[in-house]
PDB file of C-alpha atoms and ligand atoms in Angstrom:
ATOM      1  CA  UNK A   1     -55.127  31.293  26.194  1.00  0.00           C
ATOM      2  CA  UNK A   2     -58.083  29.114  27.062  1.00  0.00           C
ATOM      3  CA  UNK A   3     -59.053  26.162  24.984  1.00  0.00           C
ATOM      4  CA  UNK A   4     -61.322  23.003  25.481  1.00  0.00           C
ATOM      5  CA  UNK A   5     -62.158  20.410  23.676  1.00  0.00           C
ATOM      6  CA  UNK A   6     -65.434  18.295  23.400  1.00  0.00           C
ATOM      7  CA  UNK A   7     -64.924  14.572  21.909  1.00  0.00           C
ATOM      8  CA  UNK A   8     -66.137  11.076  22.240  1.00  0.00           C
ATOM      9  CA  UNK A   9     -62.596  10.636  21.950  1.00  0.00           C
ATOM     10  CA  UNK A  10     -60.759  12.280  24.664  1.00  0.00           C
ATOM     11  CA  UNK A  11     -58.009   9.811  24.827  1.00  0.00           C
ATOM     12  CA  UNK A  12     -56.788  11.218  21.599  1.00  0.00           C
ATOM     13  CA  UNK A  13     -56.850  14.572  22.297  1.00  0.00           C
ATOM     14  CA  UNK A  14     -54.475  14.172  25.543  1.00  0.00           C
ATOM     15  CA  UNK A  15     -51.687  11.820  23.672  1.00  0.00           C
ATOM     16  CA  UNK A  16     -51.119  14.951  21.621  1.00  0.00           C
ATOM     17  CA  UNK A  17     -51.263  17.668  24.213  1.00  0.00           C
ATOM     18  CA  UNK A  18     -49.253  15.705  26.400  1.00  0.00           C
ATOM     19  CA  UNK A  19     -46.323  15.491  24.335  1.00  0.00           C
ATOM     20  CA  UNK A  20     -45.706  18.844  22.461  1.00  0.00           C
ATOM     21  CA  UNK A  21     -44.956  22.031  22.233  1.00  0.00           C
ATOM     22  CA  UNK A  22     -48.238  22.606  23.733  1.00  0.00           C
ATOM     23  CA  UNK A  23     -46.810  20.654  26.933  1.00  0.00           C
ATOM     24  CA  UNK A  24     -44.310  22.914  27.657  1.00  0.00           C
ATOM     25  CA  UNK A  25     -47.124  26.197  27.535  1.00  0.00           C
ATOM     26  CA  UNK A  26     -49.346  24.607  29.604  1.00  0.00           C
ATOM     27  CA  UNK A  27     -46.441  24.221  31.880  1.00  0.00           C
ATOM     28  CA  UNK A  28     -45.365  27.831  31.888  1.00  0.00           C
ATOM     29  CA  UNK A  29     -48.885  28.773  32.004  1.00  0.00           C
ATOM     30  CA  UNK A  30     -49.470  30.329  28.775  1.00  0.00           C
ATOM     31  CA  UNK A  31     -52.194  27.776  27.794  1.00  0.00           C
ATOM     32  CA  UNK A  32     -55.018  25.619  29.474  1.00  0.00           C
ATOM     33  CA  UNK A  33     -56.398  22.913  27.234  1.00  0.00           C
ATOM     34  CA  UNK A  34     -59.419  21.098  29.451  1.00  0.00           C
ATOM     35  CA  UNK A  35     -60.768  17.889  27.465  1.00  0.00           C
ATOM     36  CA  UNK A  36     -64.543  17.129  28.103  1.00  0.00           C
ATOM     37  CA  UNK A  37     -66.147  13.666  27.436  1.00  0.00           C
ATOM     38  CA  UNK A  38     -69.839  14.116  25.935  1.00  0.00           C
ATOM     39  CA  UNK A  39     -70.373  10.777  26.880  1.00  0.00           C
ATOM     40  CA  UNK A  40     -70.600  11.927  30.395  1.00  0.00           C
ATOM     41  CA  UNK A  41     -73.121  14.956  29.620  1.00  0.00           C
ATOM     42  CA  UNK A  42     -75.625  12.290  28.051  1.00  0.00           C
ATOM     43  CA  UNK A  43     -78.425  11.015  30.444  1.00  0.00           C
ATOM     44  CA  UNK A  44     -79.424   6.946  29.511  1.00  0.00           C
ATOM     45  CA  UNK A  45     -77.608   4.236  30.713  1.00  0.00           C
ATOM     46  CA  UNK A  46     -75.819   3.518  27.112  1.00  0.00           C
ATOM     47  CA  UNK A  47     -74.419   7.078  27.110  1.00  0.00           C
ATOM     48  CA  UNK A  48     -75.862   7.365  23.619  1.00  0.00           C
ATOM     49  CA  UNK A  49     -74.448  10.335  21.402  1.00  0.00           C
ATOM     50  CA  UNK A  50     -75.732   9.015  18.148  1.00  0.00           C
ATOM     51  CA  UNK A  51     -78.836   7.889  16.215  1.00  0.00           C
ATOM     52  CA  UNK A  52     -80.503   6.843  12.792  1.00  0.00           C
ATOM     53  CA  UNK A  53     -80.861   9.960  10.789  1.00  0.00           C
ATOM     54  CA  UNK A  54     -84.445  11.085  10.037  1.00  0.00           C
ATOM     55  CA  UNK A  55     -85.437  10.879   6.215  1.00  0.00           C
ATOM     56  CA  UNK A  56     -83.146   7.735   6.244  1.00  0.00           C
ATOM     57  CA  UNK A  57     -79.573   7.396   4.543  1.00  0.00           C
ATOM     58  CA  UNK A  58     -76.736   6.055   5.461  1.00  0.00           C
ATOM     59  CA  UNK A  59     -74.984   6.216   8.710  1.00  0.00           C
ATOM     60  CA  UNK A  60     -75.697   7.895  12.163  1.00  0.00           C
ATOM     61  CA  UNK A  61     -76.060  11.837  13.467  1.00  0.00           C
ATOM     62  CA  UNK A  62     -74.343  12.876  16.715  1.00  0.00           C
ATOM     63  CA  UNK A  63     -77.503  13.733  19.250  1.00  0.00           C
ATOM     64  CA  UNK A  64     -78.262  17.780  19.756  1.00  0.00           C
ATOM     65  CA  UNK A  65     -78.810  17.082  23.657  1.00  0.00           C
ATOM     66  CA  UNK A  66     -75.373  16.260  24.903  1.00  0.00           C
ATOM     67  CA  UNK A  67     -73.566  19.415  22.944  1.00  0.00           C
ATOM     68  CA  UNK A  68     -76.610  21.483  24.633  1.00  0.00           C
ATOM     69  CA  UNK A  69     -75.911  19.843  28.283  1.00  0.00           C
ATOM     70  CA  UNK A  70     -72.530  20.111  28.287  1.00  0.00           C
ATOM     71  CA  UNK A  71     -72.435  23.766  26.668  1.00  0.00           C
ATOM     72  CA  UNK A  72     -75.371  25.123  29.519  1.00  0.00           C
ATOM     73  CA  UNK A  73     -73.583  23.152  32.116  1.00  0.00           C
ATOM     74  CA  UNK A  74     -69.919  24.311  31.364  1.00  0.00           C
ATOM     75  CA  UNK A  75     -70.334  27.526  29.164  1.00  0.00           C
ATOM     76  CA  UNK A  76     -73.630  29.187  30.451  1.00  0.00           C
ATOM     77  CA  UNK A  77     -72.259  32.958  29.659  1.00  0.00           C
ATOM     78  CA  UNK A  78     -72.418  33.218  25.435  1.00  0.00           C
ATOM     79  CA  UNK A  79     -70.365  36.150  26.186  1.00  0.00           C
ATOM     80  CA  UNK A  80     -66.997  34.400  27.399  1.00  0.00           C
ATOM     81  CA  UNK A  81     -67.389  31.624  25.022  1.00  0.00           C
ATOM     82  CA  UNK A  82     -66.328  31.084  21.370  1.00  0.00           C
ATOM     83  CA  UNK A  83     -67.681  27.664  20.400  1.00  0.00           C
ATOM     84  CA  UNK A  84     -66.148  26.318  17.484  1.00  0.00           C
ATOM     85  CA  UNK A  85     -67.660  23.312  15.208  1.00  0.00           C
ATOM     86  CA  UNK A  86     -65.155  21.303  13.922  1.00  0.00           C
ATOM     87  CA  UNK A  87     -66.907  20.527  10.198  1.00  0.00           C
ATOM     88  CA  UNK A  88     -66.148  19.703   6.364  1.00  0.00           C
ATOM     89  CA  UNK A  89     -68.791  22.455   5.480  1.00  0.00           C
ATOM     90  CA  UNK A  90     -66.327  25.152   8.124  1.00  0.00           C
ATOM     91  CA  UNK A  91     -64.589  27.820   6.253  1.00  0.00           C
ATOM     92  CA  UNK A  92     -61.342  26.727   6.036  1.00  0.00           C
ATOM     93  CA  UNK A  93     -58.532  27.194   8.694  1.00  0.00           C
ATOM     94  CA  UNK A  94     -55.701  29.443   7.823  1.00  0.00           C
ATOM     95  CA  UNK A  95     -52.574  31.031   9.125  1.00  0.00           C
ATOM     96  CA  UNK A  96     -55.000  34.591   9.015  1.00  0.00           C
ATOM     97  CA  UNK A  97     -57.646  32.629  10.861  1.00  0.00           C
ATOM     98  CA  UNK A  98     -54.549  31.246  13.685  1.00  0.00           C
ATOM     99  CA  UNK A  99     -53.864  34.756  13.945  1.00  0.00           C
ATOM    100  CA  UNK A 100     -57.261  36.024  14.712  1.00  0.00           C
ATOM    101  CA  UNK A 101     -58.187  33.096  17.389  1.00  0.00           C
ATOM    102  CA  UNK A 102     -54.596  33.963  19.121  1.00  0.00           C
ATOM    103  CA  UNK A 103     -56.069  37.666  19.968  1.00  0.00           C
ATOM    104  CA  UNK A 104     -59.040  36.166  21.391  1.00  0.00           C
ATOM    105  CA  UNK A 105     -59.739  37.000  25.284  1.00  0.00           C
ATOM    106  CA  UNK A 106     -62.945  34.043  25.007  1.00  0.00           C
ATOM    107  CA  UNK A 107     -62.475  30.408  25.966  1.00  0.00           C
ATOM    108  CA  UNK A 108     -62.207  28.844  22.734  1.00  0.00           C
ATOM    109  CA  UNK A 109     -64.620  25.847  22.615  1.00  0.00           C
ATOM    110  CA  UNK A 110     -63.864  23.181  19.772  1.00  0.00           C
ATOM    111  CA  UNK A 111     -67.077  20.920  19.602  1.00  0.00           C
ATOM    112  CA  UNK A 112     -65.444  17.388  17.330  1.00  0.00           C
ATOM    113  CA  UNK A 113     -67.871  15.275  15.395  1.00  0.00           C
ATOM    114  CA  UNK A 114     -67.943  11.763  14.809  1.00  0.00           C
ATOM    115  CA  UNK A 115     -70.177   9.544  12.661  1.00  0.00           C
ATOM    116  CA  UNK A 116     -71.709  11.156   9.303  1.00  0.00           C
ATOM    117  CA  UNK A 117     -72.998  14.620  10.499  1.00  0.00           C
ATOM    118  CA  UNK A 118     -73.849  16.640  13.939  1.00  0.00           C
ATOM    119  CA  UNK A 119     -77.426  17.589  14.374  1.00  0.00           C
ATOM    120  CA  UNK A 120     -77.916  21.076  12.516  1.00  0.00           C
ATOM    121  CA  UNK A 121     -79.252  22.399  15.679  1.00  0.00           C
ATOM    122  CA  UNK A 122     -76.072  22.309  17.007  1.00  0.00           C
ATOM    123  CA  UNK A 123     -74.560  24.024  13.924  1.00  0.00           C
ATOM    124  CA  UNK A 124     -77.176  26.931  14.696  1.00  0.00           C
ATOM    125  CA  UNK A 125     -78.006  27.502  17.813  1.00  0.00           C
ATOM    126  CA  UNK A 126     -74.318  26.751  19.778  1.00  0.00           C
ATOM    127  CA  UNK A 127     -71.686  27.385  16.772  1.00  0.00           C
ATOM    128  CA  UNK A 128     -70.459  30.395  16.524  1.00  0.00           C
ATOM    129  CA  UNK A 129     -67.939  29.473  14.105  1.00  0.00           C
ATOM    130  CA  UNK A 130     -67.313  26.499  11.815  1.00  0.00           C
ATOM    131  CA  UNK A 131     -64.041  25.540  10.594  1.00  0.00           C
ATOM    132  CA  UNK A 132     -62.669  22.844   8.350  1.00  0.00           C
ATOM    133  CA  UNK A 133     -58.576  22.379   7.999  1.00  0.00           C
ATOM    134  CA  UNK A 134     -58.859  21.431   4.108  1.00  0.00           C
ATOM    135  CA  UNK A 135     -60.655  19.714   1.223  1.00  0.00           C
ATOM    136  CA  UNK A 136     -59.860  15.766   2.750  1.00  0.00           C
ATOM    137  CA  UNK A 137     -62.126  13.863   3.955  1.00  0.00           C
ATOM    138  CA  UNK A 138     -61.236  12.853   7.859  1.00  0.00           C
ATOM    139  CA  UNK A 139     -63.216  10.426  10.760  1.00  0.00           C
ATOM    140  CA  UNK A 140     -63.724  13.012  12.954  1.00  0.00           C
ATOM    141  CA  UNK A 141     -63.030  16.974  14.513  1.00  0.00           C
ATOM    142  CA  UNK A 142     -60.522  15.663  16.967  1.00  0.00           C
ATOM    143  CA  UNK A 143     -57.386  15.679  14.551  1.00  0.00           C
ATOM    144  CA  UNK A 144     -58.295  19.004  12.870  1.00  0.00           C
ATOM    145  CA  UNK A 145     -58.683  20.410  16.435  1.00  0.00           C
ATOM    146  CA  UNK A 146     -55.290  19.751  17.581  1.00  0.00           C
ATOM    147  CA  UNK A 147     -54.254  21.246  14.481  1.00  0.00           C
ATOM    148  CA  UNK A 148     -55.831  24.369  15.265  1.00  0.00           C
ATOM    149  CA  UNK A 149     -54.882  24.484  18.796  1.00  0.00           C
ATOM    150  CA  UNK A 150     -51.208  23.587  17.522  1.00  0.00           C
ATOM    151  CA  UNK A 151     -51.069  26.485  15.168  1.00  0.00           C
ATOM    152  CA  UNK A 152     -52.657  28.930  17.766  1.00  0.00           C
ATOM    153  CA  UNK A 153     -50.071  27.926  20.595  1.00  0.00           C
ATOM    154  CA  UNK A 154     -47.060  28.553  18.749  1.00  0.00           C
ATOM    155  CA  UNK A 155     -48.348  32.518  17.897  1.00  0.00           C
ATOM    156  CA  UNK A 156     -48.412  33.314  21.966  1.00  0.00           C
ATOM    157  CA  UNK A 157     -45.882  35.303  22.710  1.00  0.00           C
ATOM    158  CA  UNK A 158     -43.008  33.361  24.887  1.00  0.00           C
ATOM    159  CA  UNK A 159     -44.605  29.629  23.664  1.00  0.00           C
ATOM    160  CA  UNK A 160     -42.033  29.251  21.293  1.00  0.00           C
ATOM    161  CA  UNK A 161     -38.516  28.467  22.076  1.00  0.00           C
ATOM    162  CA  UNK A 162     -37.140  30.809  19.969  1.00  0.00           C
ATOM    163  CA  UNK A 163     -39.398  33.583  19.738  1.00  0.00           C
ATOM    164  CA  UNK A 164     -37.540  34.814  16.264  1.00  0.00           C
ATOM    165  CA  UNK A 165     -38.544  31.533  14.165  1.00  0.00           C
ATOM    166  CA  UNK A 166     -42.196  32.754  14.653  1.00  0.00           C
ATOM    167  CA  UNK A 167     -41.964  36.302  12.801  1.00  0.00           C
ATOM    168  CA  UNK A 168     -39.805  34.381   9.957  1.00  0.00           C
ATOM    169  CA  UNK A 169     -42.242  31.762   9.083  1.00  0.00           C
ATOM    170  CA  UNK A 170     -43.136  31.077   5.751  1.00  0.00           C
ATOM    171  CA  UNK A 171     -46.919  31.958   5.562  1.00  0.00           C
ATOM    172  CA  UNK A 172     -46.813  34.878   7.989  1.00  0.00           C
ATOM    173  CA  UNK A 173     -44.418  36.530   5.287  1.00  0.00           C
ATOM    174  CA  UNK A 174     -46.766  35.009   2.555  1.00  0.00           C
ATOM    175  CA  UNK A 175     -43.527  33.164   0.506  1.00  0.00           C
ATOM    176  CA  UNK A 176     -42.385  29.966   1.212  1.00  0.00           C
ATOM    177  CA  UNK A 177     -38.850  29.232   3.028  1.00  0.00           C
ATOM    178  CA  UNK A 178     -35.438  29.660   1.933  1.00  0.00           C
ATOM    179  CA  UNK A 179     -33.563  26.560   2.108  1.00  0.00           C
ATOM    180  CA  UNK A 180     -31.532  25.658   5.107  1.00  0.00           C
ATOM    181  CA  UNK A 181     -28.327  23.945   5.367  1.00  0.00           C
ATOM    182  CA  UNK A 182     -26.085  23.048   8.796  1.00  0.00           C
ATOM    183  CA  UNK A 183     -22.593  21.209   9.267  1.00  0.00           C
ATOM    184  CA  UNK A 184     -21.052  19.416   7.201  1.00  0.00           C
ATOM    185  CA  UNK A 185     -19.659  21.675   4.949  1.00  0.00           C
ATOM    186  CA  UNK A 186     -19.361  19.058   2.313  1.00  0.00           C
ATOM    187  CA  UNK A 187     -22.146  16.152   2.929  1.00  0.00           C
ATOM    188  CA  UNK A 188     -20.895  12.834   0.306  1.00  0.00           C
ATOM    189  CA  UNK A 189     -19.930  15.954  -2.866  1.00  0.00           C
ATOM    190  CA  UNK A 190     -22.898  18.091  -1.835  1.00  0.00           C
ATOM    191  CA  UNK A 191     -21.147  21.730  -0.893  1.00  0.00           C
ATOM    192  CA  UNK A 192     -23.242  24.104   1.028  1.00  0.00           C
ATOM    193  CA  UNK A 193     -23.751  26.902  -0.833  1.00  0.00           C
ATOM    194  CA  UNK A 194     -21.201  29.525  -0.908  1.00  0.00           C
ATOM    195  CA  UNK A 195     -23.062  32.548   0.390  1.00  0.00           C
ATOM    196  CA  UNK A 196     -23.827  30.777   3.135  1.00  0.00           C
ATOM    197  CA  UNK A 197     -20.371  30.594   4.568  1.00  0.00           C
ATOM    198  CA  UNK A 198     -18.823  34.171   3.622  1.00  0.00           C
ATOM    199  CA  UNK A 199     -20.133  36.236   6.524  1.00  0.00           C
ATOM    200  CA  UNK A 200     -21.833  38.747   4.498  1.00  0.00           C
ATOM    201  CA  UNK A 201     -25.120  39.224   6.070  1.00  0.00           C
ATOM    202  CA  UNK A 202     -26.871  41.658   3.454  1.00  0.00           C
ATOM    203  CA  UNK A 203     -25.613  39.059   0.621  1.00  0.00           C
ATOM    204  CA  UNK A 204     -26.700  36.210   2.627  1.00  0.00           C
ATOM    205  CA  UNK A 205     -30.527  37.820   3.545  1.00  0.00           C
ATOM    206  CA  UNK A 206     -30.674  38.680  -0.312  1.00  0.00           C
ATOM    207  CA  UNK A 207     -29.759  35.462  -1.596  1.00  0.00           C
ATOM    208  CA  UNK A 208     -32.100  34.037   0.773  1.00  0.00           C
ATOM    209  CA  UNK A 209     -34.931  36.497  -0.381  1.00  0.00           C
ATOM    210  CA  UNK A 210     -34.125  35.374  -3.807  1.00  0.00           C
ATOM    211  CA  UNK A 211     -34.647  31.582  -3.004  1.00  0.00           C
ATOM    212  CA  UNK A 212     -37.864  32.051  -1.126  1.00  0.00           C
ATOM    213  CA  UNK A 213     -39.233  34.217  -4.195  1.00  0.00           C
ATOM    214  CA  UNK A 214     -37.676  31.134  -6.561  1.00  0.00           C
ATOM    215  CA  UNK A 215     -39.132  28.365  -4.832  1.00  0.00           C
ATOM    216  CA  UNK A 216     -42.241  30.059  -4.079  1.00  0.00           C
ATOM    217  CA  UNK A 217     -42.823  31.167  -7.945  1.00  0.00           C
ATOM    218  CA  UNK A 218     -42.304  27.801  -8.896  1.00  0.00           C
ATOM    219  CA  UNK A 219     -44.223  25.543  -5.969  1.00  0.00           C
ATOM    220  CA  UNK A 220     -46.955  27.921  -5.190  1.00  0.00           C
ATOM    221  CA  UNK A 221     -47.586  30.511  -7.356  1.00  0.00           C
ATOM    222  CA  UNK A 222     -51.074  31.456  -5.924  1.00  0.00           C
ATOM    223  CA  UNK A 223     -49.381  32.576  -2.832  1.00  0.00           C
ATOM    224  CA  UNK A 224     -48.229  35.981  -4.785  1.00  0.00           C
ATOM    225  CA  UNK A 225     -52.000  36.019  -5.752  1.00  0.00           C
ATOM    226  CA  UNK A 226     -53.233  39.704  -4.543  1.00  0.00           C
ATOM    227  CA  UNK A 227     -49.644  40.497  -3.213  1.00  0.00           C
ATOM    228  CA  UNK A 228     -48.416  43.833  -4.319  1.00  0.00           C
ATOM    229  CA  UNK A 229     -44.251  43.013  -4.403  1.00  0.00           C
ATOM    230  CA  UNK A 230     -41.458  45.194  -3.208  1.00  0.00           C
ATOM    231  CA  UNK A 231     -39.364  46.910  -6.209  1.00  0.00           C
ATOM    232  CA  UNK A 232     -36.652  45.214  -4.686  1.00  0.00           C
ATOM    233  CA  UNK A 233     -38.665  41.612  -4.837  1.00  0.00           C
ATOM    234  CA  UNK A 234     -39.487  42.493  -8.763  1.00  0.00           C
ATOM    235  CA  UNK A 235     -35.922  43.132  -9.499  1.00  0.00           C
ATOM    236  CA  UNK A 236     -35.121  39.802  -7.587  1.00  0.00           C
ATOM    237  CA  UNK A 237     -37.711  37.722  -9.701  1.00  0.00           C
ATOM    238  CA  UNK A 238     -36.305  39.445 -13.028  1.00  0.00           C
ATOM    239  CA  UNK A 239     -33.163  38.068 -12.055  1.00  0.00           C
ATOM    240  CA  UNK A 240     -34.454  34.793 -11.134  1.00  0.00           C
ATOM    241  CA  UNK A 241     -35.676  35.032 -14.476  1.00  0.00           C
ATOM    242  CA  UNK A 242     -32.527  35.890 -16.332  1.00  0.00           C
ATOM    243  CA  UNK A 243     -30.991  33.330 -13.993  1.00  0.00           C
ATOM    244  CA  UNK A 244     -33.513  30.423 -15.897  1.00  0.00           C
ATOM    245  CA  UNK A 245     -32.753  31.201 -19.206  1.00  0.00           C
TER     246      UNK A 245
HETATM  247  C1  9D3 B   1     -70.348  13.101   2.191  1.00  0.00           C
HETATM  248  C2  9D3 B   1     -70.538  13.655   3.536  1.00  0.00           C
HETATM  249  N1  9D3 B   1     -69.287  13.709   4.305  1.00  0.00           N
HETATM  250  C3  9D3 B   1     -68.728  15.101   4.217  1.00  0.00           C
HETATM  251  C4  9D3 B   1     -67.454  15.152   3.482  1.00  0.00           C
HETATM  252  C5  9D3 B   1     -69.649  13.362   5.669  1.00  0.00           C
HETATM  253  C6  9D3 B   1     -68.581  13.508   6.676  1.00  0.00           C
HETATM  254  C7  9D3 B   1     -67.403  12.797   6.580  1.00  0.00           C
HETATM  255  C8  9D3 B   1     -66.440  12.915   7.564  1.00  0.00           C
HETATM  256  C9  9D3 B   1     -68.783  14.345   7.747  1.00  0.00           C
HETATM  257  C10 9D3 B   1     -67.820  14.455   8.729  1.00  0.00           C
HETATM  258  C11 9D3 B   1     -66.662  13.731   8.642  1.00  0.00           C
HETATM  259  C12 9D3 B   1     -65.640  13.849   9.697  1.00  0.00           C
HETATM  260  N2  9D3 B   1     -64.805  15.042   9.496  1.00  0.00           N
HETATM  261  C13 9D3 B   1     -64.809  16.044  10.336  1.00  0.00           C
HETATM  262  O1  9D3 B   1     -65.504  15.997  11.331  1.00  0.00           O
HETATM  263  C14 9D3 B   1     -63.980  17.205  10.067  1.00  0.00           C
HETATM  264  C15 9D3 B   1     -63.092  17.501   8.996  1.00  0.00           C
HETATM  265  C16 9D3 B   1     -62.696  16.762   7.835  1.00  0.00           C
HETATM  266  O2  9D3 B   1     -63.123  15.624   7.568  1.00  0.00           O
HETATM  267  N3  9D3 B   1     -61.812  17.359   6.987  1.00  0.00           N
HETATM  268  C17 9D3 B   1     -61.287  18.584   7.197  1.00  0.00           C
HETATM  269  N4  9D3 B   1     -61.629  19.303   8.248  1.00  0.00           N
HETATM  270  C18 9D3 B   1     -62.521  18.755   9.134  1.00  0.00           C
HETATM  271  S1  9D3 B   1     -63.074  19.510  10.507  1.00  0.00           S
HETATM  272  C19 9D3 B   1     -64.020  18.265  10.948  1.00  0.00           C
END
């Protein structure tokens, strides 16, 4: 998987890349992450990237003619590229959408504002995607980039340590987790749960079933939004049910 990342800010972008699980799929070759300074694809001696907007307002718009530089110089072929615009108006990032950018064959090209807006040129003419990673209001793409990146590495095959925690994750199964517990036993009068410890695999994956539908019923509801459940999950929640009264 090919990534890069444009940023005023490139300093940023390696302290995170450098120390993750990213780190160790770059180093087994799974992943390339290239960082690109638009300062250096600007063409005055200040290396401007911003300016005063035009109709006035506050704060400054990031310059169209670096993003179009560095884009002809770097990503000529539209056909190989996937430039993505790191925005608040994006539609916003998902575990579907992590799934669909891990398939891709293109370089995937995250372009990471600063300041109050990007020129809309840049928005039409080079994005062909825009994605925001929530409703929060951030100082820039760079963060919600490595977030993306982040949750894209970890769905290539062999990036993972364990390969199995992948295909168990909350999200991808549409519930949230079970709970997890590891030694001691008995931490200052808090007992592990019995189940846990008697060996019985098909009473241990149902009780675990049971507290994934619990906790997800009572933290997220709108994940079951849409969801057509298992006769064995309704029977589980009329339980959990019974359980509560
Ligand atoms: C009132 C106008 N603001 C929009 C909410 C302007 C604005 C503020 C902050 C425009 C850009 C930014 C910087 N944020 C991003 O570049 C950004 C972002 C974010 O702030 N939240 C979630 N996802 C993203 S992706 C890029």
């Amino acid at each position: 998987m090919r990534f890069s990342v444009v940023t005023i800010f490139p300093d940023i972008v390696h302290a995170y890349i450098g120390a993750s699980i990213m780190k160790r799929a770059i180093a087994k070759g799974l992943l390339t992450v290239n960082v690109h300074d638009l300062r250096h694809y600007t063409s005055d001696r200040h290396r401007t990237v911003d300016d005063y907007p035009y109709g006035g307002g506050a704060g400054m718009v990031m310059k169209p003619e670096p993003f179009f530089s560095i884009t002809r110089e770097l990503w000529p072929d539209k056909g190989s590229r996937k430039i993505i615009l790191m925005s608040p108006k994006g539609r916003k990032f998902n575990q579907d959408i992590a799934m669909e950018l891990s398939g891709e064959t293109r370089e995937l090209v995250f372009f990471c504002g600063r300041y109050e807006a990007i020129d809309e040129r840049v928005h039409t003419c080079l994005a062909d995607d825009e994605l925001s990673i929530g409703d929060y209001v951030l100082t820039g793409g760079e963060l919600p980039s490595l977030v993306i990146i982040d949750a894209v590495t970890r769905l290539i095959p062999g990036a993972l340590g364990d390969s199995r925690s992948a295909e168990y994750d909350s999200f991808s199964c549409g519930l949230l987790d079970f709970p997890h517990y590891t030694r001691p036993e008995n931490f200052e009068g808090m007992a592990v749960p019995g189940v846990l410890l008697s060996g019985n695999h098909a009473d241990i994956d149902r009780w675990r079933r049971k507290e994934s539908l619990r906790i997800t019923m009572l933290k997220r509801p709108d994940l079951f939004e849409g969801r057509k459940l298992s006769s064995d999950d309704e029977n589980i929640i009329k339980e959990i049910k019974e359980d509560s009264e």
